[in-house]
Tab-separated table of C-alpha atoms in Angstrom:
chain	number	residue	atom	x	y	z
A	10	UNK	CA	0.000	0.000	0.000
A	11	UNK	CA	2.830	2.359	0.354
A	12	UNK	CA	3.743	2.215	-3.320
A	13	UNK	CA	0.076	2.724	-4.039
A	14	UNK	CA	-0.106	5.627	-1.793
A	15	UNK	CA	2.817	7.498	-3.002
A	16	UNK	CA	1.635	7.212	-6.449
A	17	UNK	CA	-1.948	8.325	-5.147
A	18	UNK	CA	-0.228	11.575	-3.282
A	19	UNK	CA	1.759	12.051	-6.641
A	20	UNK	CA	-0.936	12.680	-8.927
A	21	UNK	CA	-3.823	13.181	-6.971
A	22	UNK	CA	-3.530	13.536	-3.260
A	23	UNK	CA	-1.087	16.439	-2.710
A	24	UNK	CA	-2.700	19.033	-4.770
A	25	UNK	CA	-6.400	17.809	-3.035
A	26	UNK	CA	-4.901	18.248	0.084
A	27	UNK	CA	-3.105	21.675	-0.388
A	28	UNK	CA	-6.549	23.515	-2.208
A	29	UNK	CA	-8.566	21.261	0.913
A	30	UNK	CA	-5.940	21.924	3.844
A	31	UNK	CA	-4.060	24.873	2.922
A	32	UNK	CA	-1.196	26.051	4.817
A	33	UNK	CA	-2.228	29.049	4.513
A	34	UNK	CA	-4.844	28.690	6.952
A	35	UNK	CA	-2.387	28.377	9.946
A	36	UNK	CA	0.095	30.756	8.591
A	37	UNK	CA	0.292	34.581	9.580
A	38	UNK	CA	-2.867	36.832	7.775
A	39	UNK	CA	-0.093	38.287	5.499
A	40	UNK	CA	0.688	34.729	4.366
A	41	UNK	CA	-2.865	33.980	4.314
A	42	UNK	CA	-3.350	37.051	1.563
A	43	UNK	CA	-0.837	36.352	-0.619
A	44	UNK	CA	-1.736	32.828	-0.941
A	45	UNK	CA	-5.185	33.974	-1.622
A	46	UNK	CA	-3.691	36.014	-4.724
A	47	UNK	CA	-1.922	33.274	-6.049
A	48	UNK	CA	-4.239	30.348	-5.410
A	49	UNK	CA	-6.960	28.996	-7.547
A	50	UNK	CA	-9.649	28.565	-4.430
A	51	UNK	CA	-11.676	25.342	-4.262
A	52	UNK	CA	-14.605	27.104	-2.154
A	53	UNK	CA	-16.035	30.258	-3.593
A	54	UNK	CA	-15.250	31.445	0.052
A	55	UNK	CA	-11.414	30.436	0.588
A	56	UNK	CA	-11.692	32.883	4.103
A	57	UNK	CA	-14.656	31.175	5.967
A	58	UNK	CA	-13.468	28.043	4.470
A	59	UNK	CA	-9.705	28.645	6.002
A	60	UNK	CA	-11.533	29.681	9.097
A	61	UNK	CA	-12.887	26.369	9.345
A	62	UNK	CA	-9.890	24.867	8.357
A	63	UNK	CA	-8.005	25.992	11.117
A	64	UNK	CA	-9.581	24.133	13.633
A	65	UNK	CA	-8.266	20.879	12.028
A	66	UNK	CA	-5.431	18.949	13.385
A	67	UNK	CA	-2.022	19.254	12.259
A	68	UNK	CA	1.979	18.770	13.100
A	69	UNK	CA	3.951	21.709	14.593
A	70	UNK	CA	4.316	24.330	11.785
A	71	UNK	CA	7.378	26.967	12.067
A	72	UNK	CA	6.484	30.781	10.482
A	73	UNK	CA	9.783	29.799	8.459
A	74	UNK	CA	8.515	27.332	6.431
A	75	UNK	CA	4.865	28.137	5.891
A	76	UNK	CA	6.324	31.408	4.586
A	77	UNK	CA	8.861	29.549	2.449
A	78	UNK	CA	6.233	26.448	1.276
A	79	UNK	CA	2.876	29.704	0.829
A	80	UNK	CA	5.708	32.185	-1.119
A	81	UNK	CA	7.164	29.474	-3.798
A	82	UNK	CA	4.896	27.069	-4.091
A	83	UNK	CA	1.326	28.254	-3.136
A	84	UNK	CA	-0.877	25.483	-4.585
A	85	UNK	CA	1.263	22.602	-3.820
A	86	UNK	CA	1.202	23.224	0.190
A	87	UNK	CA	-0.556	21.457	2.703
A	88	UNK	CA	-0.790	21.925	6.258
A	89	UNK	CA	-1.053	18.037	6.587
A	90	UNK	CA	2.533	17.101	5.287
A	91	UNK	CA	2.474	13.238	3.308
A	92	UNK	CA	3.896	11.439	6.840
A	93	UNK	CA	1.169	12.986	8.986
A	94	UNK	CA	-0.868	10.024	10.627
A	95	UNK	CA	-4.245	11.522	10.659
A	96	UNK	CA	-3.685	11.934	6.432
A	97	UNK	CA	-2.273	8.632	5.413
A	98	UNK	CA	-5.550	7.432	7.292
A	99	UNK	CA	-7.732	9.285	5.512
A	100	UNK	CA	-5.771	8.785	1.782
A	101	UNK	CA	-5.854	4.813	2.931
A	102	UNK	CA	-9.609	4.757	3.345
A	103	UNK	CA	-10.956	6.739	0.065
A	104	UNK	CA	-8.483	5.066	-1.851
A	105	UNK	CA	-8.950	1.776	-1.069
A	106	UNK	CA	-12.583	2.256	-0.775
A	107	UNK	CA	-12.634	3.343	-4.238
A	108	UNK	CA	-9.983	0.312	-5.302
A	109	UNK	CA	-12.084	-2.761	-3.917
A	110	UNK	CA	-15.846	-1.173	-5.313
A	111	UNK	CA	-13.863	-0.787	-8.819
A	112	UNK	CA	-12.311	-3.928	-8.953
A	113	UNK	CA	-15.626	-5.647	-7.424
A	114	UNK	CA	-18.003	-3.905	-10.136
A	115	UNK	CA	-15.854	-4.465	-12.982
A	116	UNK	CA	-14.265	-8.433	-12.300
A	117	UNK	CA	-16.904	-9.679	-10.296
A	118	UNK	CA	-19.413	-8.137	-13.473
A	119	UNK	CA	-17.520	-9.638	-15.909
A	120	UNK	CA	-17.360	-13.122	-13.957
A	121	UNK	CA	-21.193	-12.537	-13.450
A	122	UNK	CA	-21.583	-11.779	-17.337
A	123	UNK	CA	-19.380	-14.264	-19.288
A	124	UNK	CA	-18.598	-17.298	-16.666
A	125	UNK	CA	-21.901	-17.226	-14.072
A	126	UNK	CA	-24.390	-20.215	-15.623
A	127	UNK	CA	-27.334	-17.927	-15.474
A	128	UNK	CA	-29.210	-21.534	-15.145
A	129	UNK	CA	-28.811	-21.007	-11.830
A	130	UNK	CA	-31.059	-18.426	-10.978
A	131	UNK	CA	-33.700	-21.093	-11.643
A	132	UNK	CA	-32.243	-23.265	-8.497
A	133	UNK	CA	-35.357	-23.570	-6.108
A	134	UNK	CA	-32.526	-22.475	-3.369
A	135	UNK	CA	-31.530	-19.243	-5.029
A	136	UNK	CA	-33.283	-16.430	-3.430
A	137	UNK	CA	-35.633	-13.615	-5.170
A	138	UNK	CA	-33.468	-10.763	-6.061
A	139	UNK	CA	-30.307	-12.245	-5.046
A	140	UNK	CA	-27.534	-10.329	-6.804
A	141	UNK	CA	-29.034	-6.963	-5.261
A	142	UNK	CA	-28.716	-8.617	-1.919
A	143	UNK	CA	-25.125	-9.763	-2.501
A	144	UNK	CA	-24.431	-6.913	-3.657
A	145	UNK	CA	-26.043	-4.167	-1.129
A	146	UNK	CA	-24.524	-6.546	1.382
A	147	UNK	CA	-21.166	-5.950	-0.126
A	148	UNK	CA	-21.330	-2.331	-0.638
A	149	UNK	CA	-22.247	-2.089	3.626
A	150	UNK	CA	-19.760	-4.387	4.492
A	151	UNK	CA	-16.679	-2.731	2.742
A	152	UNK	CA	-16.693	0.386	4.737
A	153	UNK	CA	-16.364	-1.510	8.063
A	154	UNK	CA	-14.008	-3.934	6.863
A	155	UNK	CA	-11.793	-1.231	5.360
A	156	UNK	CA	-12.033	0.784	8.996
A	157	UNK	CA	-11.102	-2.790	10.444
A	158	UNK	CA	-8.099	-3.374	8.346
A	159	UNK	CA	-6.747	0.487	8.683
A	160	UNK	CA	-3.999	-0.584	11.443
A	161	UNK	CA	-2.703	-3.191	8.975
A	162	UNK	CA	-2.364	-0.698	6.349
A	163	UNK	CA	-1.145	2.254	8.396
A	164	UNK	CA	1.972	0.215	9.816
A	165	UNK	CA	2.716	-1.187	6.630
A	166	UNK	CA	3.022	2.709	5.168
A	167	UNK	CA	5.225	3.705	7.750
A	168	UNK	CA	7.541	1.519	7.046
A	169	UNK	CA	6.771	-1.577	9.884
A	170	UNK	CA	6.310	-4.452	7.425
A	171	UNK	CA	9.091	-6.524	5.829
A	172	UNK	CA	8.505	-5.574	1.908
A	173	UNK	CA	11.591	-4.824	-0.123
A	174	UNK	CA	12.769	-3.584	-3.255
A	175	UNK	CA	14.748	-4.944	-5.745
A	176	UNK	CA	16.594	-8.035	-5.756
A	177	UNK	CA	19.792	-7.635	-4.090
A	178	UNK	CA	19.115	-8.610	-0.202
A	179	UNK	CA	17.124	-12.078	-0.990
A	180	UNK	CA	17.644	-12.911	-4.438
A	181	UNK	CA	15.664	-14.392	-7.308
A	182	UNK	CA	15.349	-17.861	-5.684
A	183	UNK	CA	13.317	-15.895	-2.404
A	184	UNK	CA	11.258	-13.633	-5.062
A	185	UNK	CA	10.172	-16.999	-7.149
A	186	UNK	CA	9.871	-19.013	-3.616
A	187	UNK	CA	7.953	-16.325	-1.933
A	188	UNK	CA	5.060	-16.273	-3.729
A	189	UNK	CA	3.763	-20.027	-3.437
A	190	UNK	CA	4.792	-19.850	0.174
A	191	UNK	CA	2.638	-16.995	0.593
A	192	UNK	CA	-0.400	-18.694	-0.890
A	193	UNK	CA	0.416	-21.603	1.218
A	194	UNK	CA	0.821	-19.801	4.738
A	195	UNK	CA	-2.384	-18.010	3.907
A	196	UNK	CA	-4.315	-20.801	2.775
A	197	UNK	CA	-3.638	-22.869	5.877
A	198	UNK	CA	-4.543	-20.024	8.277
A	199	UNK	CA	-7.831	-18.998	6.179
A	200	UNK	CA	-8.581	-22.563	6.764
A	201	UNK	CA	-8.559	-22.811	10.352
A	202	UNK	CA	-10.297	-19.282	10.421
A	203	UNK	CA	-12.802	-20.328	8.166
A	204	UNK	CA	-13.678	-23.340	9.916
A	205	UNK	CA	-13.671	-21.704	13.370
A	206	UNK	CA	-16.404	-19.355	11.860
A	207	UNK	CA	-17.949	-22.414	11.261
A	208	UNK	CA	-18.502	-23.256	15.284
A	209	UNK	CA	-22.160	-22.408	16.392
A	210	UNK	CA	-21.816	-19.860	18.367
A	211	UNK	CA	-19.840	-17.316	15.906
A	212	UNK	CA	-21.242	-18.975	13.034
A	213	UNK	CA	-24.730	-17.699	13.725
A	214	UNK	CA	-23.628	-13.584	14.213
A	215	UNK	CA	-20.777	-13.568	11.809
A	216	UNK	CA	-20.205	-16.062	9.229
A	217	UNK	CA	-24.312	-17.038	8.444
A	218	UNK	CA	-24.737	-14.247	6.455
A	219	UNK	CA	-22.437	-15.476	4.048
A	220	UNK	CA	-23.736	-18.966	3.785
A	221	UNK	CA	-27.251	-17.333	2.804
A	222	UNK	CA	-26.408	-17.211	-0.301
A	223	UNK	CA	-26.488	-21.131	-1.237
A	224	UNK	CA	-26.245	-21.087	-4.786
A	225	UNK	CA	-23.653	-18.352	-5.150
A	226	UNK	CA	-23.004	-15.440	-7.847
A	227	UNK	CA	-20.151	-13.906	-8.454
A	228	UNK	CA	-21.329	-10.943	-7.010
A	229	UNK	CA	-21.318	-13.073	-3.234
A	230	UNK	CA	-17.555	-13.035	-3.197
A	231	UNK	CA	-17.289	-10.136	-1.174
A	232	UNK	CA	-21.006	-10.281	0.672
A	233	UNK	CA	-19.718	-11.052	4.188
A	234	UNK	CA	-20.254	-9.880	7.558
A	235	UNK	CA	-17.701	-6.962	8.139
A	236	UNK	CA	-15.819	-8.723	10.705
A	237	UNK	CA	-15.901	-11.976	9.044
A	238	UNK	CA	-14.659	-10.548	5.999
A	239	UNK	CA	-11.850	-8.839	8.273
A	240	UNK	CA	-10.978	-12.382	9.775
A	241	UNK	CA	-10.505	-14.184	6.763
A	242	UNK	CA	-8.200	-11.281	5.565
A	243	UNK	CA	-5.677	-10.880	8.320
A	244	UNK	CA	-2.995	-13.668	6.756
A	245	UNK	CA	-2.631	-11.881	4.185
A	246	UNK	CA	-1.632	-8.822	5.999
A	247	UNK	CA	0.276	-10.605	8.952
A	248	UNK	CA	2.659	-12.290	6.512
A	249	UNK	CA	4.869	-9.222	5.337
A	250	UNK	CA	5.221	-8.562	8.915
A	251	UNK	CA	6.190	-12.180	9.180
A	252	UNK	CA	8.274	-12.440	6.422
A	253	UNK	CA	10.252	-10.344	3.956
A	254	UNK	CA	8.161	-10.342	0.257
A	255	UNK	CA	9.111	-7.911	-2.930
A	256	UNK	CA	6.294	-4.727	-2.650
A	257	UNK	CA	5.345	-5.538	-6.414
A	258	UNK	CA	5.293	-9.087	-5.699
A	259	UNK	CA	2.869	-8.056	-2.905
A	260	UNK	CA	0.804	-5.804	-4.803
A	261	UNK	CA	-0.201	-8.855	-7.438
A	262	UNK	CA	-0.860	-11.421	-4.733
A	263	UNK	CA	-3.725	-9.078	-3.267
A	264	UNK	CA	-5.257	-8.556	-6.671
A	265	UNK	CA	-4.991	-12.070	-7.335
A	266	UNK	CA	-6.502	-13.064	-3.681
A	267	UNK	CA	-9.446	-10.584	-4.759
A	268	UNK	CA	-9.579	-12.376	-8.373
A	269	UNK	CA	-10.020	-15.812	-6.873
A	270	UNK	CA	-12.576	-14.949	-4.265
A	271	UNK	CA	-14.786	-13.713	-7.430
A	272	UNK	CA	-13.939	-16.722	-9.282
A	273	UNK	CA	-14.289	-19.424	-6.424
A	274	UNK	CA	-18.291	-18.038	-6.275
A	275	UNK	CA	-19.693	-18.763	-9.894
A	276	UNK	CA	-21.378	-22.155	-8.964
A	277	UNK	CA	-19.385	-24.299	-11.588
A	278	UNK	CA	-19.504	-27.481	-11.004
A	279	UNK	CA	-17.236	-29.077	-13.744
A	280	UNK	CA	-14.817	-31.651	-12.370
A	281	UNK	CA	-12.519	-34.262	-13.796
A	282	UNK	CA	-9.791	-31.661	-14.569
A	283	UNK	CA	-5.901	-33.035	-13.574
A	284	UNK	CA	-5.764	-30.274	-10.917
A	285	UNK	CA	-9.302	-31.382	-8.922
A	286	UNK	CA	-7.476	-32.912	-6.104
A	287	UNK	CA	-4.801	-30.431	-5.303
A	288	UNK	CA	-6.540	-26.987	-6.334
A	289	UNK	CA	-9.970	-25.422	-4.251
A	290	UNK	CA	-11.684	-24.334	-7.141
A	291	UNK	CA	-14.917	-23.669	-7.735
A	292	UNK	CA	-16.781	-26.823	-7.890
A	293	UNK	CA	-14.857	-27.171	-4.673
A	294	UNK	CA	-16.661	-24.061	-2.965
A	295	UNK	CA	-19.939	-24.540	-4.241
A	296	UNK	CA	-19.760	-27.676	-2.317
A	297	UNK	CA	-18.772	-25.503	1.026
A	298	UNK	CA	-21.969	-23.461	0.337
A	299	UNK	CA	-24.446	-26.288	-0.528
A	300	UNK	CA	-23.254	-28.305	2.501
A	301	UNK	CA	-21.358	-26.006	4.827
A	302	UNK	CA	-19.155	-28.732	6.547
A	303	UNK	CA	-16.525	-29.430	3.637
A	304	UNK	CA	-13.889	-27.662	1.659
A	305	UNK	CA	-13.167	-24.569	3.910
A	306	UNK	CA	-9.115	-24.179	2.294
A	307	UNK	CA	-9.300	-20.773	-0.736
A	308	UNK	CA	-6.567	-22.318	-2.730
A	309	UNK	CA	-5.482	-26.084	-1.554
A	310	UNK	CA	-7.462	-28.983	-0.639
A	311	UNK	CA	-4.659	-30.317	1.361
A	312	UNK	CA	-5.227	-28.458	4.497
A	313	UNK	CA	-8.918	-30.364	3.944
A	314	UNK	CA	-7.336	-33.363	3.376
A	315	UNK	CA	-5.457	-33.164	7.088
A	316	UNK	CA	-8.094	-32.126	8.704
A	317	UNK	CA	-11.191	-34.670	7.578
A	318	UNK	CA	-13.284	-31.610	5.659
A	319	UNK	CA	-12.279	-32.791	2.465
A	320	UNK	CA	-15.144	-33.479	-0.007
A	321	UNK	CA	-14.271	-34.551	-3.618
A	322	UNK	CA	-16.672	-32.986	-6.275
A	323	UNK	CA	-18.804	-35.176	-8.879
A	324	UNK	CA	-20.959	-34.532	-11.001
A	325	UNK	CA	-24.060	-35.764	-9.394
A	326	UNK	CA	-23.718	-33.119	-7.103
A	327	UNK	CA	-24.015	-30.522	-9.321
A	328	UNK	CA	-26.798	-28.278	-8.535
A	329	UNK	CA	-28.003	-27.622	-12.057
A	330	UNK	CA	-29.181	-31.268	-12.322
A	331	UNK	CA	-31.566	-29.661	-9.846
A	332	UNK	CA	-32.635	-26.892	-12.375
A	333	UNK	CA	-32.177	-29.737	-15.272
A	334	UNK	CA	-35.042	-31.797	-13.616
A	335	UNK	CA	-37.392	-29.074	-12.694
A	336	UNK	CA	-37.503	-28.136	-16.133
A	337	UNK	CA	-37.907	-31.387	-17.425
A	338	UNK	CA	-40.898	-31.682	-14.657
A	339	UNK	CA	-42.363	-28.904	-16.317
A	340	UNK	CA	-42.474	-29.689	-19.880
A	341	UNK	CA	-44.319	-32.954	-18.996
């Protein structure tokens, strides 16, 4: 996230920040004047809106510098500097609130569009209006969970996490080992996590909002209680404070974490592929929702395998024989 966010203040955040949070605001009324002059102003009131301002939070500011930062370059200044906590928060929020509705809108639609058996809507288990509750469950969910994971974020941006650049203090053997350890590690802890969710008494305030949705869409792979959805993500954030990982080697594991919660939730059923009894896939899942006991790894069935969840996938247990058979019902 601290690659993300530098680009972010680059391009976007620092000149948002110095028309919303001007230094000006806390500098000396001179100061305040001539960046007045100079400044394109946001508000069509930049005084009351400084006034306001003002009353804001902000690190120690010295008349030196504001008078340096308003004289020579009066619409790049902020009073909230890039390093100050309270706006790396804030930048960390709206931009990953803005990151996961994008990517779940445009991969989960596509999924939804092209790959969803839209059979499957005629499945005497899948609900009336379902994709509007998945997704209005989503869209409440991701501001809590986002809140949730700030800490995570936050430490990893000031510089507490083990990412690195380059290739010179682990090598290329650590950058191509890395990444299947990391799907490893986080597979076996989502497991245990997933299947403690599964115990009644957290199961029914937490993790039975998710298992509502029996036949699954696409558009369920994010509908999760906030705090369940927070659960199930904390290996991925604990391991680069575990373990050293490349930052761009980091970057594409969470977008590909995202990608296969989408494609885990289209309801396929197809099995006798090579990979069926290594690999969680889909048919895999929609076995987890149909009979909740089973198949709680996200990439591996081998965590299943050790601990007696493991259900195989056939085709008899596909639920669009269900569908099949109500429509041959009908036309007799």
């Amino acid at each position: 996230m601290d690659l993300v966010l530098e680009l972010c203040d680059t391009y976007f955040f620092d000149t948002l920040y110095a028309k919303l949070i001007p230094l000006s605001a806390f500098a000396a009324p001179e100061l305040t004047r001539i960046h007045n002059a100079s400044a394109t102003a946001l508000l069509p009131t930049t005084s009351q809106w400084s006034k306001i301002v003002s009353f804001l939070p902000r690190p120690p500011i010295s008349i030196e510098d504001a008078s340096y930062s308003v004289l020579s370059q009066p619409l790049q200044t902020s009073a909230w500097p890039r390093d100050y906590i309270p706006r790396q928060i804030l930048s960390l929020f709206v931009f990953t609130l803005i990151g996961i509705h994008v990517l779940y809108f445009v991969i989960a639609g596509l999924s939804y569009r092209f790959v969803f058996n839209h059979e499957m809507r005629k499945h005497p288990r899948f609900i009336k209006d379902q994709e509007k509750l998945e997704i209005q469950t989503s869209l409440r969910s991701f501001p809590l969970m986002i809140l949730l994971t700030m800490p995570w974020f936050l430490a990893e941006v000031r510089g507490y996490s083990k990412l690195y650049d380059g290739t010179e203090s682990y090598g290329y053997w650590y950058l191509f080992a890395s990444a299947p350890f990391f799907l490893l590690f986080t597979d076996y802890c989502i497991y245990w996590i997933h299947r403690w969710l599964h115990a009644p008494l957290i199961y029914k305030f937490i993790h039975k909002p998710h298992h509502r949705w029996l036949i699954p869409t696409p558009w369920a792979s994010h509908a999760f209680h906030p705090v369940d959805g927070y659960l199930q993500s904390i290996p991925y954030h604990m391991f680069i404070f575990l373990f050293p990982l490349h930052r761009m080697l980091y970057i594409s594991l969470f977008l590909f974490v995202n990608f296969w919660s989408i494609f885990i939730h289209d309801s396929d059923m197809i099995t006798g592929h090579p990979l069926e009894k290594i690999i969680n896939g889909p048919a895999h899942h929609t076995l987890h929702h149909l009979y909740f006991n089973c198949n709680y790894g996200q990439y591996f069935t081998w965590a299943d395998r050790a601990g007696n969840s493991y259900r195989q996938p056939e085709s008899a247990l596909d639920p669009l024989l269900e569908v099949i058979a109500l429509k041959a019902a009908k036309s007799d």
